[in-house]
Amino acid sequence: MINFAAPRLQSGSFNSPFDEALILKNKSQEIEPFLSGRCIYLVGMMGSGKTTIGKVLSQVLSYNFCDSDSLVEEDVGTSVAEIFKLYGEGFFREKETEMLRRLSRMHRMVVSTGGGAVIRPVNWRHMQQGISVWLDVPLEALARRIAAVGTHSRPLLHDESGDAYTKALTRLSNLLEERSESYAYANARVSLEEIAAKLGYRDVSHISPTAIAIEALEQIEGFLKEEDGMAFGTL
Ligand SMILES: Nc1ncnc2c1ncn2[C@@H]1O[C@H](COP(=O)(O)OP(=O)(O)O)[C@@H](O)[C@H]1O
Ligand SMILES: O=C(O)C1=C[C@@H](OP(=O)(O)O)[C@@H](O)[C@H](O)C1
Ligand SMILES: [Mg+2]
């Protein structure tokens, strides 16, 4: 029976970066042996933090990190935006599936997927070789983050009119409506709104990548316990 017990983030007060780093380290040392080398796939909308949180998780788990978009860019030899422009979204989706197929044979990897990886059932067959985690971030926060860096690298946000925030919010809202059921297939869900409530924050903008990584490991812990319970009939 898997038995985890470790200090948790304190509610109602800003946890110091040192506290968070220590909690993350402890939690990762507890969880890692039970992963049995399985890959961790981060799924979520554009701007949800898959690449950012993926790098944090890979470091503390002593896993490798890769970003499926970067693998596609290396394979084709140009940026995602250029791939959409030159060859179209369908070509990009085929390449994305090919990269996820190759990754499904690997171990000890944190994979930051592209925001649209969830729309193809074949991609879920590949990701089910590992453990998938949905980073569920409120639309307004996604739009703020993307507006801050610009939409140039995200071709699906290019066509909207208006300022960067409004453009991102409009398009992201439509995409989320199409995709939210697909994201929910993930083995674990990290809700930034739930983290903010747990920590007593007014909104999600103050939640650090470390705090999100801690929550991701806690949600993976829950999945492993459930899986363990089913395996040993203790649920
Ligand atoms: N917890 C966070 N708080 C604030 N900004 C964040 C957080 N996580 C990621 N970001 C920022 O949001 C933007 C998108 O992050 P990224 O990791 O590229 O997301 P994705 O890969 O899901 O598109 C980046 O500019 C990143 O710095
Ligand atoms: O949501 C999507 O369909 C996409 C998200 C992008 O990745 P990020 O989620 O890292 O922005 C990239 O794969 C491509 O622009 C398509
Ligand atoms: Mg990314």
JSON list of N, CA and C in Angstrom, two decimals, residues 152-197:
[
{"chain": "A", "resi": 152, "resn": "HIS", "atom": "N", "xyz": [2.59, 35.92, -31.52]},
{"chain": "A", "resi": 152, "resn": "HIS", "atom": "CA", "xyz": [3.31, 35.58, -32.77]},
{"chain": "A", "resi": 152, "resn": "HIS", "atom": "C", "xyz": [3.64, 34.09, -32.84]},
{"chain": "A", "resi": 153, "resn": "SER", "atom": "N", "xyz": [3.93, 33.47, -31.68]},
{"chain": "A", "resi": 153, "resn": "SER", "atom": "CA", "xyz": [4.36, 32.05, -31.73]},
{"chain": "A", "resi": 153, "resn": "SER", "atom": "C", "xyz": [3.18, 31.10, -31.70]},
{"chain": "A", "resi": 154, "resn": "ARG", "atom": "N", "xyz": [1.96, 31.67, -31.60]},
{"chain": "A", "resi": 154, "resn": "ARG", "atom": "CA", "xyz": [0.77, 30.79, -31.49]},
{"chain": "A", "resi": 154, "resn": "ARG", "atom": "C", "xyz": [-0.18, 31.11, -32.64]},
{"chain": "A", "resi": 155, "resn": "PRO", "atom": "N", "xyz": [0.00, 30.42, -33.78]},
{"chain": "A", "resi": 155, "resn": "PRO", "atom": "CA", "xyz": [-0.74, 30.76, -35.01]},
{"chain": "A", "resi": 155, "resn": "PRO", "atom": "C", "xyz": [-2.25, 30.71, -34.87]},
{"chain": "A", "resi": 156, "resn": "LEU", "atom": "N", "xyz": [-2.77, 29.91, -33.94]},
{"chain": "A", "resi": 156, "resn": "LEU", "atom": "CA", "xyz": [-4.23, 29.83, -33.80]},
{"chain": "A", "resi": 156, "resn": "LEU", "atom": "C", "xyz": [-4.81, 31.11, -33.20]},
{"chain": "A", "resi": 157, "resn": "LEU", "atom": "N", "xyz": [-3.92, 32.00, -32.72]},
{"chain": "A", "resi": 157, "resn": "LEU", "atom": "CA", "xyz": [-4.39, 33.26, -32.12]},
{"chain": "A", "resi": 157, "resn": "LEU", "atom": "C", "xyz": [-4.15, 34.43, -33.06]},
{"chain": "A", "resi": 158, "resn": "HIS", "atom": "N", "xyz": [-3.69, 34.14, -34.29]},
{"chain": "A", "resi": 158, "resn": "HIS", "atom": "CA", "xyz": [-3.27, 35.24, -35.17]},
{"chain": "A", "resi": 158, "resn": "HIS", "atom": "C", "xyz": [-4.44, 36.00, -35.76]},
{"chain": "A", "resi": 159, "resn": "ASP", "atom": "N", "xyz": [-5.60, 35.33, -35.97]},
{"chain": "A", "resi": 159, "resn": "ASP", "atom": "CA", "xyz": [-6.60, 35.96, -36.84]},
{"chain": "A", "resi": 159, "resn": "ASP", "atom": "C", "xyz": [-7.57, 36.89, -36.13]},
{"chain": "A", "resi": 160, "resn": "GLU", "atom": "N", "xyz": [-7.57, 36.91, -34.81]},
{"chain": "A", "resi": 160, "resn": "GLU", "atom": "CA", "xyz": [-8.56, 37.75, -34.14]},
{"chain": "A", "resi": 160, "resn": "GLU", "atom": "C", "xyz": [-8.19, 39.23, -34.26]},
{"chain": "A", "resi": 161, "resn": "SER", "atom": "N", "xyz": [-9.18, 40.08, -34.23]},
{"chain": "A", "resi": 161, "resn": "SER", "atom": "CA", "xyz": [-8.89, 41.53, -34.26]},
{"chain": "A", "resi": 161, "resn": "SER", "atom": "C", "xyz": [-8.84, 42.05, -32.81]},
{"chain": "A", "resi": 162, "resn": "GLY", "atom": "N", "xyz": [-8.33, 43.24, -32.64]},
{"chain": "A", "resi": 162, "resn": "GLY", "atom": "CA", "xyz": [-8.32, 43.86, -31.29]},
{"chain": "A", "resi": 162, "resn": "GLY", "atom": "C", "xyz": [-6.96, 43.75, -30.64]},
{"chain": "A", "resi": 163, "resn": "ASP", "atom": "N", "xyz": [-6.91, 44.24, -29.39]},
{"chain": "A", "resi": 163, "resn": "ASP", "atom": "CA", "xyz": [-5.63, 44.22, -28.68]},
{"chain": "A", "resi": 163, "resn": "ASP", "atom": "C", "xyz": [-5.27, 42.77, -28.30]},
{"chain": "A", "resi": 164, "resn": "ALA", "atom": "N", "xyz": [-4.02, 42.57, -27.92]},
{"chain": "A", "resi": 164, "resn": "ALA", "atom": "CA", "xyz": [-3.49, 41.21, -27.71]},
{"chain": "A", "resi": 164, "resn": "ALA", "atom": "C", "xyz": [-4.32, 40.45, -26.68]},
{"chain": "A", "resi": 165, "resn": "TYR", "atom": "N", "xyz": [-4.72, 41.14, -25.56]},
{"chain": "A", "resi": 165, "resn": "TYR", "atom": "CA", "xyz": [-5.47, 40.44, -24.50]},
{"chain": "A", "resi": 165, "resn": "TYR", "atom": "C", "xyz": [-6.84, 40.01, -25.02]},
{"chain": "A", "resi": 166, "resn": "THR", "atom": "N", "xyz": [-7.55, 40.95, -25.67]},
{"chain": "A", "resi": 166, "resn": "THR", "atom": "CA", "xyz": [-8.91, 40.64, -26.15]},
{"chain": "A", "resi": 166, "resn": "THR", "atom": "C", "xyz": [-8.85, 39.55, -27.22]},
{"chain": "A", "resi": 167, "resn": "LYS", "atom": "N", "xyz": [-7.84, 39.67, -28.09]},
{"chain": "A", "resi": 167, "resn": "LYS", "atom": "CA", "xyz": [-7.65, 38.69, -29.18]},
{"chain": "A", "resi": 167, "resn": "LYS", "atom": "C", "xyz": [-7.45, 37.30, -28.57]},
{"chain": "A", "resi": 168, "resn": "ALA", "atom": "N", "xyz": [-6.57, 37.23, -27.60]},
{"chain": "A", "resi": 168, "resn": "ALA", "atom": "CA", "xyz": [-6.27, 35.94, -26.97]},
{"chain": "A", "resi": 168, "resn": "ALA", "atom": "C", "xyz": [-7.51, 35.41, -26.24]},
{"chain": "A", "resi": 169, "resn": "LEU", "atom": "N", "xyz": [-8.17, 36.30, -25.48]},
{"chain": "A", "resi": 169, "resn": "LEU", "atom": "CA", "xyz": [-9.32, 35.86, -24.68]},
{"chain": "A", "resi": 169, "resn": "LEU", "atom": "C", "xyz": [-10.43, 35.30, -25.57]},
{"chain": "A", "resi": 170, "resn": "THR", "atom": "N", "xyz": [-10.70, 35.99, -26.70]},
{"chain": "A", "resi": 170, "resn": "THR", "atom": "CA", "xyz": [-11.77, 35.55, -27.61]},
{"chain": "A", "resi": 170, "resn": "THR", "atom": "C", "xyz": [-11.47, 34.15, -28.15]},
{"chain": "A", "resi": 171, "resn": "ARG", "atom": "N", "xyz": [-10.27, 34.01, -28.67]},
{"chain": "A", "resi": 171, "resn": "ARG", "atom": "CA", "xyz": [-9.92, 32.75, -29.33]},
{"chain": "A", "resi": 171, "resn": "ARG", "atom": "C", "xyz": [-9.78, 31.61, -28.32]},
{"chain": "A", "resi": 172, "resn": "LEU", "atom": "N", "xyz": [-9.16, 31.92, -27.18]},
{"chain": "A", "resi": 172, "resn": "LEU", "atom": "CA", "xyz": [-8.97, 30.87, -26.16]},
{"chain": "A", "resi": 172, "resn": "LEU", "atom": "C", "xyz": [-10.31, 30.39, -25.64]},
{"chain": "A", "resi": 173, "resn": "SER", "atom": "N", "xyz": [-11.26, 31.32, -25.50]},
{"chain": "A", "resi": 173, "resn": "SER", "atom": "CA", "xyz": [-12.59, 30.97, -25.00]},
{"chain": "A", "resi": 173, "resn": "SER", "atom": "C", "xyz": [-13.26, 29.97, -25.94]},
{"chain": "A", "resi": 174, "resn": "ASN", "atom": "N", "xyz": [-13.15, 30.23, -27.25]},
{"chain": "A", "resi": 174, "resn": "ASN", "atom": "CA", "xyz": [-13.75, 29.32, -28.25]},
{"chain": "A", "resi": 174, "resn": "ASN", "atom": "C", "xyz": [-13.05, 27.96, -28.22]},
{"chain": "A", "resi": 175, "resn": "LEU", "atom": "N", "xyz": [-11.72, 28.00, -28.15]},
{"chain": "A", "resi": 175, "resn": "LEU", "atom": "CA", "xyz": [-10.96, 26.74, -28.15]},
{"chain": "A", "resi": 175, "resn": "LEU", "atom": "C", "xyz": [-11.28, 25.91, -26.91]},
{"chain": "A", "resi": 176, "resn": "LEU", "atom": "N", "xyz": [-11.38, 26.58, -25.74]},
{"chain": "A", "resi": 176, "resn": "LEU", "atom": "CA", "xyz": [-11.64, 25.84, -24.50]},
{"chain": "A", "resi": 176, "resn": "LEU", "atom": "C", "xyz": [-13.01, 25.17, -24.54]},
{"chain": "A", "resi": 177, "resn": "GLU", "atom": "N", "xyz": [-13.96, 25.88, -25.18]},
{"chain": "A", "resi": 177, "resn": "GLU", "atom": "CA", "xyz": [-15.31, 25.31, -25.28]},
{"chain": "A", "resi": 177, "resn": "GLU", "atom": "C", "xyz": [-15.28, 24.01, -26.10]},
{"chain": "A", "resi": 178, "resn": "GLU", "atom": "N", "xyz": [-14.44, 24.02, -27.14]},
{"chain": "A", "resi": 178, "resn": "GLU", "atom": "CA", "xyz": [-14.32, 22.82, -28.00]},
{"chain": "A", "resi": 178, "resn": "GLU", "atom": "C", "xyz": [-13.56, 21.69, -27.29]},
{"chain": "A", "resi": 179, "resn": "ARG", "atom": "N", "xyz": [-12.66, 22.03, -26.38]},
{"chain": "A", "resi": 179, "resn": "ARG", "atom": "CA", "xyz": [-11.69, 21.04, -25.90]},
{"chain": "A", "resi": 179, "resn": "ARG", "atom": "C", "xyz": [-11.85, 20.61, -24.44]},
{"chain": "A", "resi": 180, "resn": "SER", "atom": "N", "xyz": [-12.65, 21.32, -23.65]},
{"chain": "A", "resi": 180, "resn": "SER", "atom": "CA", "xyz": [-12.60, 21.05, -22.19]},
{"chain": "A", "resi": 180, "resn": "SER", "atom": "C", "xyz": [-12.89, 19.58, -21.87]},
{"chain": "A", "resi": 181, "resn": "GLU", "atom": "N", "xyz": [-13.80, 18.93, -22.63]},
{"chain": "A", "resi": 181, "resn": "GLU", "atom": "CA", "xyz": [-14.07, 17.52, -22.34]},
{"chain": "A", "resi": 181, "resn": "GLU", "atom": "C", "xyz": [-12.82, 16.66, -22.59]},
{"chain": "A", "resi": 182, "resn": "SER", "atom": "N", "xyz": [-12.05, 17.05, -23.60]},
{"chain": "A", "resi": 182, "resn": "SER", "atom": "CA", "xyz": [-10.84, 16.26, -23.93]},
{"chain": "A", "resi": 182, "resn": "SER", "atom": "C", "xyz": [-9.79, 16.40, -22.84]},
{"chain": "A", "resi": 183, "resn": "TYR", "atom": "N", "xyz": [-9.60, 17.60, -22.33]},
{"chain": "A", "resi": 183, "resn": "TYR", "atom": "CA", "xyz": [-8.61, 17.78, -21.25]},
{"chain": "A", "resi": 183, "resn": "TYR", "atom": "C", "xyz": [-8.98, 16.93, -20.04]},
{"chain": "A", "resi": 184, "resn": "ALA", "atom": "N", "xyz": [-10.29, 16.78, -19.83]},
{"chain": "A", "resi": 184, "resn": "ALA", "atom": "CA", "xyz": [-10.75, 16.06, -18.63]},
{"chain": "A", "resi": 184, "resn": "ALA", "atom": "C", "xyz": [-10.41, 14.57, -18.66]},
{"chain": "A", "resi": 185, "resn": "TYR", "atom": "N", "xyz": [-9.92, 14.05, -19.82]},
{"chain": "A", "resi": 185, "resn": "TYR", "atom": "CA", "xyz": [-9.49, 12.65, -19.87]},
{"chain": "A", "resi": 185, "resn": "TYR", "atom": "C", "xyz": [-8.19, 12.43, -19.10]},
{"chain": "A", "resi": 186, "resn": "ALA", "atom": "N", "xyz": [-7.50, 13.50, -18.76]},
{"chain": "A", "resi": 186, "resn": "ALA", "atom": "CA", "xyz": [-6.19, 13.35, -18.10]},
{"chain": "A", "resi": 186, "resn": "ALA", "atom": "C", "xyz": [-6.32, 12.56, -16.79]},
{"chain": "A", "resi": 187, "resn": "ASN", "atom": "N", "xyz": [-5.25, 11.86, -16.42]},
{"chain": "A", "resi": 187, "resn": "ASN", "atom": "CA", "xyz": [-5.26, 11.08, -15.18]},
{"chain": "A", "resi": 187, "resn": "ASN", "atom": "C", "xyz": [-5.36, 11.95, -13.94]},
{"chain": "A", "resi": 188, "resn": "ALA", "atom": "N", "xyz": [-4.84, 13.18, -14.05]},
{"chain": "A", "resi": 188, "resn": "ALA", "atom": "CA", "xyz": [-4.85, 14.09, -12.88]},
{"chain": "A", "resi": 188, "resn": "ALA", "atom": "C", "xyz": [-5.12, 15.50, -13.38]},
{"chain": "A", "resi": 189, "resn": "ARG", "atom": "N", "xyz": [-5.72, 16.31, -12.51]},
{"chain": "A", "resi": 189, "resn": "ARG", "atom": "CA", "xyz": [-6.05, 17.71, -12.87]},
{"chain": "A", "resi": 189, "resn": "ARG", "atom": "C", "xyz": [-5.48, 18.64, -11.82]},
{"chain": "A", "resi": 190, "resn": "VAL", "atom": "N", "xyz": [-4.78, 19.70, -12.28]},
{"chain": "A", "resi": 190, "resn": "VAL", "atom": "CA", "xyz": [-4.27, 20.74, -11.38]},
{"chain": "A", "resi": 190, "resn": "VAL", "atom": "C", "xyz": [-5.09, 22.00, -11.64]},
{"chain": "A", "resi": 191, "resn": "SER", "atom": "N", "xyz": [-5.92, 22.36, -10.68]},
{"chain": "A", "resi": 191, "resn": "SER", "atom": "CA", "xyz": [-6.77, 23.56, -10.85]},
{"chain": "A", "resi": 191, "resn": "SER", "atom": "C", "xyz": [-6.11, 24.73, -10.14]},
{"chain": "A", "resi": 192, "resn": "LEU", "atom": "N", "xyz": [-5.74, 25.74, -10.89]},
{"chain": "A", "resi": 192, "resn": "LEU", "atom": "CA", "xyz": [-5.11, 26.90, -10.24]},
{"chain": "A", "resi": 192, "resn": "LEU", "atom": "C", "xyz": [-6.11, 27.63, -9.34]},
{"chain": "A", "resi": 193, "resn": "GLU", "atom": "N", "xyz": [-7.39, 27.57, -9.70]},
{"chain": "A", "resi": 193, "resn": "GLU", "atom": "CA", "xyz": [-8.39, 28.21, -8.83]},
{"chain": "A", "resi": 193, "resn": "GLU", "atom": "C", "xyz": [-8.45, 27.49, -7.48]},
{"chain": "A", "resi": 194, "resn": "GLU", "atom": "N", "xyz": [-8.33, 26.15, -7.49]},
{"chain": "A", "resi": 194, "resn": "GLU", "atom": "CA", "xyz": [-8.34, 25.39, -6.23]},
{"chain": "A", "resi": 194, "resn": "GLU", "atom": "C", "xyz": [-7.06, 25.65, -5.42]},
{"chain": "A", "resi": 195, "resn": "ILE", "atom": "N", "xyz": [-5.93, 25.81, -6.11]},
{"chain": "A", "resi": 195, "resn": "ILE", "atom": "CA", "xyz": [-4.69, 26.12, -5.38]},
{"chain": "A", "resi": 195, "resn": "ILE", "atom": "C", "xyz": [-4.84, 27.48, -4.70]},
{"chain": "A", "resi": 196, "resn": "ALA", "atom": "N", "xyz": [-5.36, 28.47, -5.45]},
{"chain": "A", "resi": 196, "resn": "ALA", "atom": "CA", "xyz": [-5.53, 29.83, -4.89]},
{"chain": "A", "resi": 196, "resn": "ALA", "atom": "C", "xyz": [-6.43, 29.79, -3.67]},
{"chain": "A", "resi": 197, "resn": "ALA", "atom": "N", "xyz": [-7.52, 29.01, -3.75]},
{"chain": "A", "resi": 197, "resn": "ALA", "atom": "CA", "xyz": [-8.44, 28.91, -2.61]},
{"chain": "A", "resi": 197, "resn": "ALA", "atom": "C", "xyz": [-7.73, 28.25, -1.42]}
]
